[in-house]
Short mmCIF file of C-alpha atoms in Angstrom, two decimals:
data_model
loop_
_atom_site.label_atom_id
_atom_site.label_comp_id
_atom_site.label_asym_id
_atom_site.label_seq_id
_atom_site.Cartn_x
_atom_site.Cartn_y
_atom_site.Cartn_z
CA MET A 1 -11.30 19.94 11.13
CA PRO A 2 -9.92 19.48 14.68
CA ILE A 3 -8.79 16.01 15.65
CA ASN A 4 -9.77 14.40 18.95
CA GLU A 5 -7.54 15.87 21.69
CA ALA A 6 -6.75 12.56 23.41
CA LEU A 7 -5.88 10.89 20.11
CA PHE A 8 -3.73 13.85 19.09
CA ALA A 9 -1.85 13.73 22.41
CA ALA A 10 -1.15 10.02 21.98
CA MET A 11 0.09 10.48 18.41
CA LYS A 12 2.25 13.43 19.40
CA ALA A 13 3.85 11.45 22.22
CA ALA A 14 4.49 8.49 19.94
CA SER A 15 6.00 10.77 17.29
CA TYR A 16 8.54 12.09 19.79
CA ILE A 17 9.30 8.75 21.46
CA LYS A 18 10.06 6.78 18.35
CA PRO A 19 13.50 7.04 16.76
CA ASN A 20 13.83 8.54 13.29
CA ALA A 21 13.37 6.17 10.36
CA GLY A 22 17.04 6.30 9.39
CA LYS A 23 18.02 4.85 12.76
CA SER A 24 15.23 2.35 13.26
CA TYR A 25 14.32 0.74 9.93
CA LYS A 26 15.98 -2.59 10.80
CA LEU A 27 14.12 -2.84 14.11
CA GLN A 28 10.99 -1.71 12.29
CA ARG A 29 11.29 -4.72 9.99
CA VAL A 30 11.53 -7.06 12.98
CA ALA A 31 8.55 -5.38 14.63
CA GLU A 32 6.48 -5.72 11.48
CA GLU A 33 7.23 -9.43 11.16
CA LEU A 34 6.12 -9.90 14.78
CA ILE A 35 2.91 -8.01 14.08
CA ALA A 36 2.29 -9.97 10.88
CA LYS A 37 2.49 -13.25 12.78
CA GLN A 38 -0.40 -12.20 15.04
CA ALA A 39 -2.87 -11.66 12.20
CA PRO A 40 -5.57 -14.31 11.74
CA ALA A 41 -6.36 -15.90 8.40
CA ASN A 42 -9.26 -14.58 6.34
CA PRO A 43 -11.64 -17.47 5.56
CA LYS A 44 -13.25 -15.54 2.69
CA CYS A 45 -10.05 -15.39 0.66
CA ARG A 46 -7.70 -17.93 -0.93
CA ILE A 47 -4.04 -17.00 -0.49
CA GLU A 48 -1.24 -18.31 -2.70
CA ASP A 49 2.47 -17.52 -2.91
CA ALA A 50 4.24 -16.99 -6.21
CA PHE A 51 7.47 -15.57 -7.66
CA ALA A 52 8.26 -13.32 -10.61
CA PRO A 53 11.75 -13.80 -12.13
CA MET A 54 13.85 -10.70 -12.78
CA ALA A 55 16.47 -10.26 -15.52
CA ASP A 56 19.29 -10.39 -12.94
CA GLY A 57 18.19 -13.84 -11.69
CA TYR A 58 16.37 -12.61 -8.60
CA ALA A 59 12.81 -13.85 -8.00
CA VAL A 60 10.41 -11.26 -6.57
CA PRO A 61 8.01 -12.89 -4.08
CA LEU A 62 4.32 -12.30 -4.71
CA ARG A 63 1.21 -13.09 -2.71
CA VAL A 64 -2.02 -13.68 -4.62
CA PHE A 65 -5.40 -13.13 -2.94
CA THR A 66 -8.58 -14.45 -4.57
CA PRO A 67 -12.02 -13.74 -3.06
CA LEU A 68 -14.08 -16.84 -2.32
CA VAL A 69 -17.38 -15.22 -1.37
CA ALA A 70 -19.26 -12.06 -2.26
CA TYR A 71 -18.57 -9.12 0.02
CA GLY A 72 -20.95 -9.23 2.97
CA ALA A 73 -21.95 -12.85 2.37
CA PRO A 74 -22.38 -14.81 5.62
CA LEU A 75 -20.14 -17.72 6.50
CA SER A 76 -21.04 -20.93 8.26
CA GLU A 77 -20.46 -21.01 12.02
CA ALA A 78 -17.46 -23.30 11.56
CA LEU A 79 -15.80 -20.93 9.12
CA GLU A 80 -16.47 -17.95 11.35
CA GLU A 81 -14.72 -19.76 14.19
CA SER A 82 -11.74 -20.56 11.98
CA SER A 83 -11.31 -16.85 11.25
CA ALA A 84 -11.33 -15.89 14.92
CA ASN A 85 -8.33 -17.92 16.06
CA GLY A 86 -6.06 -14.93 16.41
CA THR A 87 -6.04 -11.29 17.41
CA PRO A 88 -4.93 -8.65 14.92
CA VAL A 89 -2.47 -6.08 16.23
CA ALA A 90 -2.87 -2.44 15.23
CA SER A 91 -0.02 -1.46 12.98
CA ALA A 92 0.25 1.87 14.76
CA ILE A 93 2.13 -0.06 17.45
CA SER A 94 4.90 -0.66 14.96
CA ALA A 95 5.65 3.05 14.87
CA ILE A 96 6.93 3.06 18.44
CA LEU A 97 7.85 -0.60 18.95
CA PRO A 98 11.43 -0.21 17.65
CA ALA A 99 12.21 2.08 20.56
CA VAL A 100 11.39 -0.61 23.11
CA LEU A 101 11.81 -3.75 21.02
CA PRO A 102 15.14 -4.90 22.55
CA LYS A 103 13.48 -4.99 25.99
CA VAL A 104 10.16 -6.57 25.07
CA LEU A 105 11.19 -8.94 22.28
CA PRO A 106 11.85 -11.95 24.57
CA LYS A 107 8.45 -11.46 26.21
CA ILE A 108 6.29 -11.32 23.09
CA PRO A 109 4.36 -14.57 22.49
CA ILE A 110 4.39 -15.47 18.82
CA LYS A 111 1.35 -17.18 17.37
CA GLU A 112 2.15 -19.03 14.19
CA SER A 113 -0.37 -17.79 11.65
CA THR A 114 -1.69 -19.77 8.71
CA SER A 115 -2.38 -16.61 6.76
CA SER A 116 1.04 -16.64 5.07
CA GLY A 117 1.48 -19.46 2.61
CA ASN A 118 -1.86 -21.08 3.38
CA THR A 119 -3.20 -21.96 -0.03
CA ASP A 120 -6.80 -22.07 1.13
CA GLY A 121 -6.83 -19.07 3.44
CA ILE A 122 -8.80 -21.31 5.80
CA SER A 123 -8.08 -24.49 7.68
CA GLY A 124 -8.55 -27.90 6.16
CA ASN A 125 -10.82 -28.18 3.12
CA ALA A 126 -13.47 -25.83 4.42
CA ASN A 127 -13.32 -23.75 1.26
CA THR A 128 -15.26 -26.50 -0.51
CA GLU A 129 -18.32 -25.19 1.35
CA LEU A 130 -17.96 -21.74 -0.19
CA PRO A 131 -19.57 -20.64 -3.45
CA SER A 132 -17.19 -19.75 -6.23
CA VAL A 133 -16.70 -16.09 -7.14
CA THR A 134 -15.51 -14.70 -10.44
CA PRO A 135 -13.18 -11.75 -9.67
CA ARG A 136 -14.12 -8.52 -11.41
CA GLY A 137 -10.49 -7.76 -12.20
CA THR A 138 -6.95 -7.76 -10.85
CA ILE A 139 -5.29 -5.28 -8.50
CA LEU A 140 -1.48 -5.18 -8.63
CA PHE A 141 -0.57 -3.85 -5.20
CA PHE A 142 2.68 -2.19 -4.12
CA HIS A 143 3.07 -1.83 -0.36
CA GLY A 144 4.22 1.19 1.61
CA GLY A 145 7.01 1.55 4.14
CA GLY A 146 9.29 4.28 2.84
CA TRP A 147 10.91 1.81 0.40
CA THR A 148 12.74 0.37 3.45
CA THR A 149 10.11 -1.54 5.45
CA GLY A 150 6.71 -3.15 4.91
CA GLY A 151 6.16 -6.32 2.90
CA ILE A 152 3.65 -8.91 1.82
CA ASN A 153 3.54 -10.49 5.28
CA LEU A 154 2.59 -7.24 7.02
CA TYR A 155 0.02 -6.44 4.33
CA THR A 156 -1.54 -9.92 4.11
CA GLN A 157 -4.57 -9.07 6.22
CA ALA A 158 -5.16 -5.76 4.43
CA CYS A 159 -4.82 -7.35 0.99
CA ALA A 160 -7.19 -10.19 1.87
CA HIS A 161 -9.79 -7.66 2.99
CA MET A 162 -9.13 -5.66 -0.19
CA ALA A 163 -9.74 -8.71 -2.37
CA VAL A 164 -13.05 -9.55 -0.68
CA ARG A 165 -14.29 -5.98 -0.36
CA LEU A 166 -13.52 -5.08 -4.00
CA GLN A 167 -14.24 -8.59 -5.38
CA ARG A 168 -10.96 -8.60 -7.28
CA ARG A 169 -7.84 -10.73 -7.32
CA VAL A 170 -5.03 -8.89 -5.55
CA ILE A 171 -1.36 -9.54 -6.33
CA SER A 172 0.93 -8.08 -3.67
CA VAL A 173 4.56 -7.45 -4.69
CA GLU A 174 7.58 -7.92 -2.38
CA TYR A 175 9.98 -5.61 -4.21
CA ARG A 176 13.55 -5.32 -2.95
CA LEU A 177 14.05 -2.77 -0.20
CA ALA A 178 16.41 0.11 0.39
CA PRO A 179 18.99 0.92 1.62
CA GLU A 180 20.34 -2.51 0.64
CA TYR A 181 18.82 -2.01 -2.82
CA ARG A 182 18.54 1.63 -3.76
CA PHE A 183 16.72 3.39 -6.59
CA PRO A 184 15.84 2.23 -9.20
CA THR A 185 15.73 -1.41 -7.97
CA ALA A 186 12.28 -1.22 -6.34
CA VAL A 187 10.57 0.51 -9.26
CA GLU A 188 12.26 -1.78 -11.79
CA ASN A 189 11.05 -4.82 -9.81
CA CYS A 190 7.50 -3.44 -9.79
CA TYR A 191 7.62 -2.51 -13.47
CA GLU A 192 8.77 -5.98 -14.50
CA VAL A 193 6.03 -7.68 -12.44
CA ALA A 194 3.48 -5.39 -14.10
CA ARG A 195 4.91 -6.09 -17.56
CA GLN A 196 4.67 -9.84 -16.99
CA LEU A 197 1.10 -9.52 -15.70
CA PHE A 198 -0.05 -7.52 -18.73
CA ALA A 199 1.75 -9.93 -21.09
CA GLY A 200 0.36 -13.07 -19.44
CA GLU A 201 3.89 -14.17 -18.51
CA LEU A 202 3.61 -14.03 -14.74
CA PRO A 203 4.68 -17.48 -13.50
CA ILE A 204 3.09 -19.20 -10.54
CA SER A 205 5.98 -20.83 -8.70
CA GLY A 206 5.45 -22.40 -5.30
CA VAL A 207 1.65 -22.24 -5.33
CA GLY A 208 0.26 -25.02 -3.21
CA GLY A 209 3.03 -24.95 -0.63
CA SER A 210 3.92 -22.85 2.38
CA VAL A 211 6.53 -20.26 1.50
CA ASP A 212 8.23 -18.38 4.34
CA VAL A 213 8.80 -14.92 2.90
CA ASP A 214 11.02 -12.60 4.90
CA HIS A 215 12.15 -9.21 3.71
CA PRO A 216 13.79 -9.37 0.27
CA GLN A 217 17.26 -8.93 1.77
CA SER A 218 17.04 -12.41 3.26
CA ALA A 219 14.91 -14.03 0.55
CA ALA A 220 16.42 -16.51 -1.86
CA PRO A 221 17.73 -14.84 -5.02
CA THR A 222 15.93 -17.34 -7.24
CA ALA A 223 12.59 -19.11 -7.06
CA PRO A 224 12.62 -22.46 -5.22
CA THR A 225 13.03 -25.42 -7.54
CA GLY A 226 10.80 -27.90 -5.76
CA GLY A 227 7.73 -25.86 -4.89
CA GLY A 228 5.54 -25.80 -7.92
CA ASP A 229 5.49 -25.72 -11.67
CA ILE A 230 7.54 -22.74 -12.82
CA SER A 231 5.96 -23.04 -16.27
CA ALA A 232 2.45 -22.37 -14.97
CA THR A 233 1.34 -18.78 -15.47
CA ILE A 234 -1.40 -16.45 -14.34
CA PRO A 235 -3.53 -16.02 -17.47
CA ALA A 236 -3.29 -12.56 -19.01
CA PRO A 237 -6.22 -10.56 -17.63
CA ASP A 238 -8.14 -8.09 -19.72
CA PRO A 239 -5.87 -5.00 -19.59
CA ASP A 240 -8.91 -2.87 -18.84
CA SER A 241 -9.47 -4.87 -15.65
CA ILE A 242 -5.97 -4.39 -14.19
CA VAL A 243 -5.57 -1.69 -11.54
CA LEU A 244 -2.23 -0.47 -10.17
CA PHE A 245 -2.61 0.40 -6.48
CA GLY A 246 -0.13 1.48 -3.85
CA ASP A 247 -0.04 3.25 -0.51
CA SER A 248 2.69 5.68 0.56
CA ALA A 249 5.96 4.53 -1.05
CA GLY A 250 3.85 1.96 -2.90
CA GLY A 251 1.80 4.81 -4.35
CA ASN A 252 5.07 6.33 -5.52
CA LEU A 253 5.95 3.06 -7.24
CA ALA A 254 2.53 2.77 -8.89
CA ALA A 255 2.81 6.29 -10.29
CA ALA A 256 6.39 5.65 -11.44
CA VAL A 257 5.43 2.37 -13.13
CA SER A 258 2.70 4.22 -15.06
CA LEU A 259 5.22 6.82 -16.24
CA MET A 260 7.71 4.09 -17.17
CA ALA A 261 5.04 2.18 -19.08
CA ARG A 262 4.15 5.25 -21.12
CA ASP A 263 7.81 5.98 -21.88
CA ARG A 264 8.87 2.41 -22.72
CA GLY A 265 5.77 1.42 -24.66
CA GLU A 266 5.68 -2.24 -23.58
CA PHE A 267 2.25 -2.01 -21.94
CA MET A 268 -0.05 0.70 -20.62
CA PRO A 269 -2.05 0.55 -17.38
CA ARG A 270 -5.61 1.81 -17.75
CA THR A 271 -6.24 2.58 -14.07
CA GLN A 272 -4.16 3.54 -11.05
CA MET A 273 -5.04 4.33 -7.42
CA LEU A 274 -2.63 6.20 -5.17
CA LEU A 275 -3.24 6.26 -1.40
CA TYR A 276 -1.30 9.06 0.36
CA PRO A 277 1.54 8.51 -2.14
CA VAL A 278 5.08 9.89 -1.94
CA VAL A 279 5.43 12.00 -5.08
CA GLY A 280 7.78 14.79 -3.97
CA ASN A 281 11.41 15.05 -2.91
CA ASP A 282 11.77 17.86 -0.33
CA TYR A 283 10.70 17.38 3.29
CA ASN A 284 12.71 20.17 4.87
CA PRO A 285 10.11 22.44 6.53
CA GLU A 286 12.22 25.47 5.61
CA THR A 287 12.39 24.74 1.89
CA SER A 288 9.38 22.57 1.04
CA PRO A 289 6.76 24.30 -1.11
CA PHE A 290 4.00 22.40 0.70
CA GLU A 291 2.43 23.68 3.88
CA SER A 292 1.40 20.22 5.09
CA VAL A 293 5.09 19.35 5.58
CA ARG A 294 5.15 22.10 8.22
CA THR A 295 1.71 21.67 9.77
CA ASN A 296 1.65 17.86 9.77
CA GLY A 297 5.36 17.07 9.86
CA THR A 298 5.99 16.55 13.58
CA ASP A 299 3.02 15.21 15.52
CA TYR A 300 1.27 12.56 13.42
CA ILE A 301 3.54 9.46 13.60
CA LEU A 302 5.11 9.95 10.15
CA THR A 303 7.34 13.03 10.49
CA ALA A 304 9.05 15.28 7.98
CA GLN A 305 12.37 13.98 9.32
CA ASP A 306 11.23 10.40 8.66
CA MET A 307 10.46 11.36 5.07
CA ALA A 308 13.87 12.98 4.65
CA ASP A 309 15.48 9.81 6.00
CA TYR A 310 13.48 7.61 3.64
CA ILE A 311 14.48 9.76 0.67
CA ASP A 312 18.15 9.54 1.67
CA MET A 313 17.98 5.76 2.08
CA TYR A 314 16.21 5.24 -1.25
CA ARG A 315 18.20 7.52 -3.56
CA SER A 316 21.43 6.41 -5.18
CA SER A 317 22.58 9.95 -5.98
CA VAL A 318 21.46 13.56 -5.71
CA ALA A 319 20.44 13.41 -9.37
CA ASP A 320 17.70 10.92 -8.46
CA LEU A 321 15.77 13.68 -6.70
CA THR A 322 14.68 15.15 -10.03
CA ASN A 323 14.08 11.82 -11.77
CA PRO A 324 10.32 11.45 -12.40
CA TYR A 325 10.55 7.72 -11.65
CA PHE A 326 11.88 8.70 -8.20
CA ALA A 327 9.66 11.75 -7.58
CA PRO A 328 6.73 11.76 -10.05
CA LEU A 329 5.81 15.34 -9.17
CA THR A 330 9.06 16.49 -10.86
CA ALA A 331 7.97 15.08 -14.23
CA HIS A 332 7.74 17.74 -16.92
CA ASP A 333 5.18 15.69 -18.84
CA LEU A 334 2.28 13.95 -17.10
CA SER A 335 0.23 13.33 -20.22
CA ASN A 336 -1.06 9.92 -21.32
CA GLN A 337 -1.44 8.61 -17.80
CA PRO A 338 -4.05 6.10 -16.60
CA ARG A 339 -7.41 6.99 -15.16
CA THR A 340 -6.30 8.00 -11.66
CA LEU A 341 -7.67 8.14 -8.13
CA VAL A 342 -5.56 10.03 -5.58
CA LEU A 343 -6.49 9.78 -1.90
CA SER A 344 -4.83 12.17 0.55
CA ALA A 345 -5.08 12.16 4.36
CA GLU A 346 -5.96 15.33 6.27
CA TYR A 347 -3.19 15.05 8.88
CA CYS A 348 -0.49 13.59 6.62
CA PRO A 349 2.68 15.57 5.77
CA LEU A 350 2.24 14.41 2.15
CA ARG A 351 -1.29 15.79 1.81
CA ASP A 352 -0.51 18.92 -0.19
CA GLU A 353 1.93 17.26 -2.61
CA ASP A 354 -0.62 14.50 -3.27
CA GLU A 355 -3.30 17.01 -4.15
CA ALA A 356 -0.85 19.04 -6.25
CA TYR A 357 -0.02 15.88 -8.20
CA ALA A 358 -3.71 15.23 -8.83
CA ARG A 359 -4.20 18.79 -10.08
CA ARG A 360 -1.24 18.50 -12.44
CA LEU A 361 -2.55 15.19 -13.78
CA GLN A 362 -5.96 16.76 -14.31
CA LEU A 363 -4.47 19.49 -16.52
CA VAL A 364 -3.50 16.99 -19.22
CA ASN A 365 -5.59 13.89 -18.52
CA ASP A 366 -9.26 13.03 -18.31
CA ASN A 367 -10.75 10.99 -15.47
CA VAL A 368 -8.61 12.16 -12.54
CA SER A 369 -10.26 12.15 -9.11
CA CYS A 370 -8.83 13.26 -5.77
CA TYR A 371 -10.37 13.02 -2.32
CA ARG A 372 -9.03 14.18 1.04
CA ILE A 373 -9.94 11.74 3.83
CA HIS A 374 -10.94 13.79 6.86
CA ASP A 375 -9.35 12.77 10.19
CA GLY A 376 -6.88 10.60 8.27
CA ILE A 377 -3.23 10.20 9.23
CA HIS A 378 -0.55 8.57 7.11
CA GLY A 379 -0.63 4.78 7.19
CA TYR A 380 -4.22 4.32 8.34
CA LEU A 381 -4.82 1.46 5.88
CA LEU A 382 -3.02 -0.90 8.27
CA ASN A 383 -4.30 0.57 11.51
CA THR A 384 -6.97 -1.75 12.90
CA SER A 385 -8.41 1.08 15.00
CA ALA A 386 -9.08 3.17 11.89
CA VAL A 387 -11.99 1.11 10.60
CA GLY A 388 -13.99 4.23 9.78
CA LEU A 389 -11.22 5.65 7.63
CA VAL A 390 -10.72 2.35 5.84
CA SER A 391 -14.45 1.98 5.21
CA THR A 392 -14.62 5.53 3.83
CA THR A 393 -11.66 4.80 1.58
CA TYR A 394 -13.29 1.69 0.13
CA ARG A 395 -16.56 3.53 -0.48
CA ILE A 396 -14.64 6.03 -2.60
CA ILE A 397 -12.70 3.27 -4.38
CA GLU A 398 -15.94 1.40 -5.17
CA HIS A 399 -17.37 4.61 -6.57
CA PHE A 400 -14.24 5.08 -8.70
CA LEU A 401 -13.97 1.48 -9.94
CA ASP A 402 -17.59 0.36 -10.09
CA ASP A 403 -19.52 3.63 -10.29
CA THR A 404 -21.44 2.92 -7.08
CA PRO A 405 -23.23 5.93 -5.57
CA LEU A 406 -21.07 8.12 -3.33
CA VAL A 407 -23.53 9.77 -0.99
CA PRO A 408 -22.16 12.43 1.38
CA ALA A 409 -21.87 11.01 4.87
CA PRO A 410 -20.91 12.32 8.31
CA GLY A 411 -17.24 11.98 9.21
CA THR A 412 -16.43 8.40 10.13
CA GLY A 413 -12.68 8.58 10.69
CA THR A 414 -10.69 7.57 13.75
CA THR A 415 -12.52 10.24 15.74
CA ALA A 416 -15.84 10.58 13.89
CA ASN A 417 -15.20 14.24 14.68
CA ALA A 418 -16.65 15.96 11.60
CA PRO A 419 -18.72 19.04 12.46
CA GLU A 420 -22.47 18.99 11.92
CA GLY A 421 -23.09 18.58 8.23
CA GLY A 422 -19.43 17.73 7.63
CA ASP A 423 -18.39 14.84 5.44
CA ALA A 424 -15.89 12.04 5.80
CA TRP A 425 -14.11 13.26 2.69
CA GLN A 426 -13.56 16.30 0.51
CA ASP A 427 -13.67 16.18 -3.28
CA VAL A 428 -10.49 18.14 -3.93
CA LEU A 429 -10.95 18.53 -7.68
CA GLY A 430 -14.70 18.96 -7.62
CA THR A 431 -15.20 16.13 -10.12
CA ASP A 432 -18.36 14.73 -8.48
#
């Protein structure tokens, strides 16, 4: 369906103004930390910091989000005020900020947020006024950012909303980033965190204190010694209640962890959700087998050239391109995979590869669902102006996880531009 002309013009201009990912990822990281500091705390969610030790001595930072109230439950006036002490910044700004960051950086006022490291998620002891909630399960979340940017700080607001909306504990993973740490470091970090979670070995280190988590390149290589009881662990959840979830590069990591788990036999995820995941390896418009690389690869913020840059920064060698843990779509065997939800975005260059991956999964697995989000562009989960897209996405996720009714609805994306009788999504596999 056609996208709003004014919105398309703005996205096209931003796509041409911003530098390519290979030249701007370091400035992108700075921009994202600035944006993360502007986000207000979520009073409906308790936020705790933790660490997962790796075999090489490194400690992967985690952020744990626990819902405190039922979704939609009202808060007291005092708690509502505590949640309104800051102004969220649309993450779409981060796509073009690196181009002008050196000029504007000294002029940006930084509001210190309590959303990172605040063990209550709200000020003072106000959480004592909230009813307790028993989470329905645990979501292990891997963030996007082309394996080179993103992080638990940038995703704090989104993960807090996710926890409350889905009524599940969310554990966000700060895996080590490329190009400083190339493949397979990120996927091995994510796999080990998942293994520890399934085995009930995931330690809670630092919970109860404020932990300043920068990107993994500047984080301490080991967990702090004075910030909590390293022997405490997150109890092993029911394996059936654990969901692997990732967006973009995080969707790639979730899919790769599922393949690794099947191959290594140490644990097996039952459910995975992939939001506009990276599953392919070729983003050259002249050679890619997917038309969306050509039709959506220049004008919608994330470009085909960005994707080629991300691939080059993540891979350690040319051989990685055909490694299924690097590009899951290249796997010869996709059998014995978890129950899977794939969500593609209409104007994303990855759209066609995402839907191809879902179709291949469906050939050898039961319970595979795939929906195309109309009006969606890559990265909309973090875009505060895309509330319609995010709401649509959660309606589909609730249907997938909790079997809630999924009634066709008019398009509610960034433009609400669906034609008469059109829907906000398309069931790609026809499973509903």
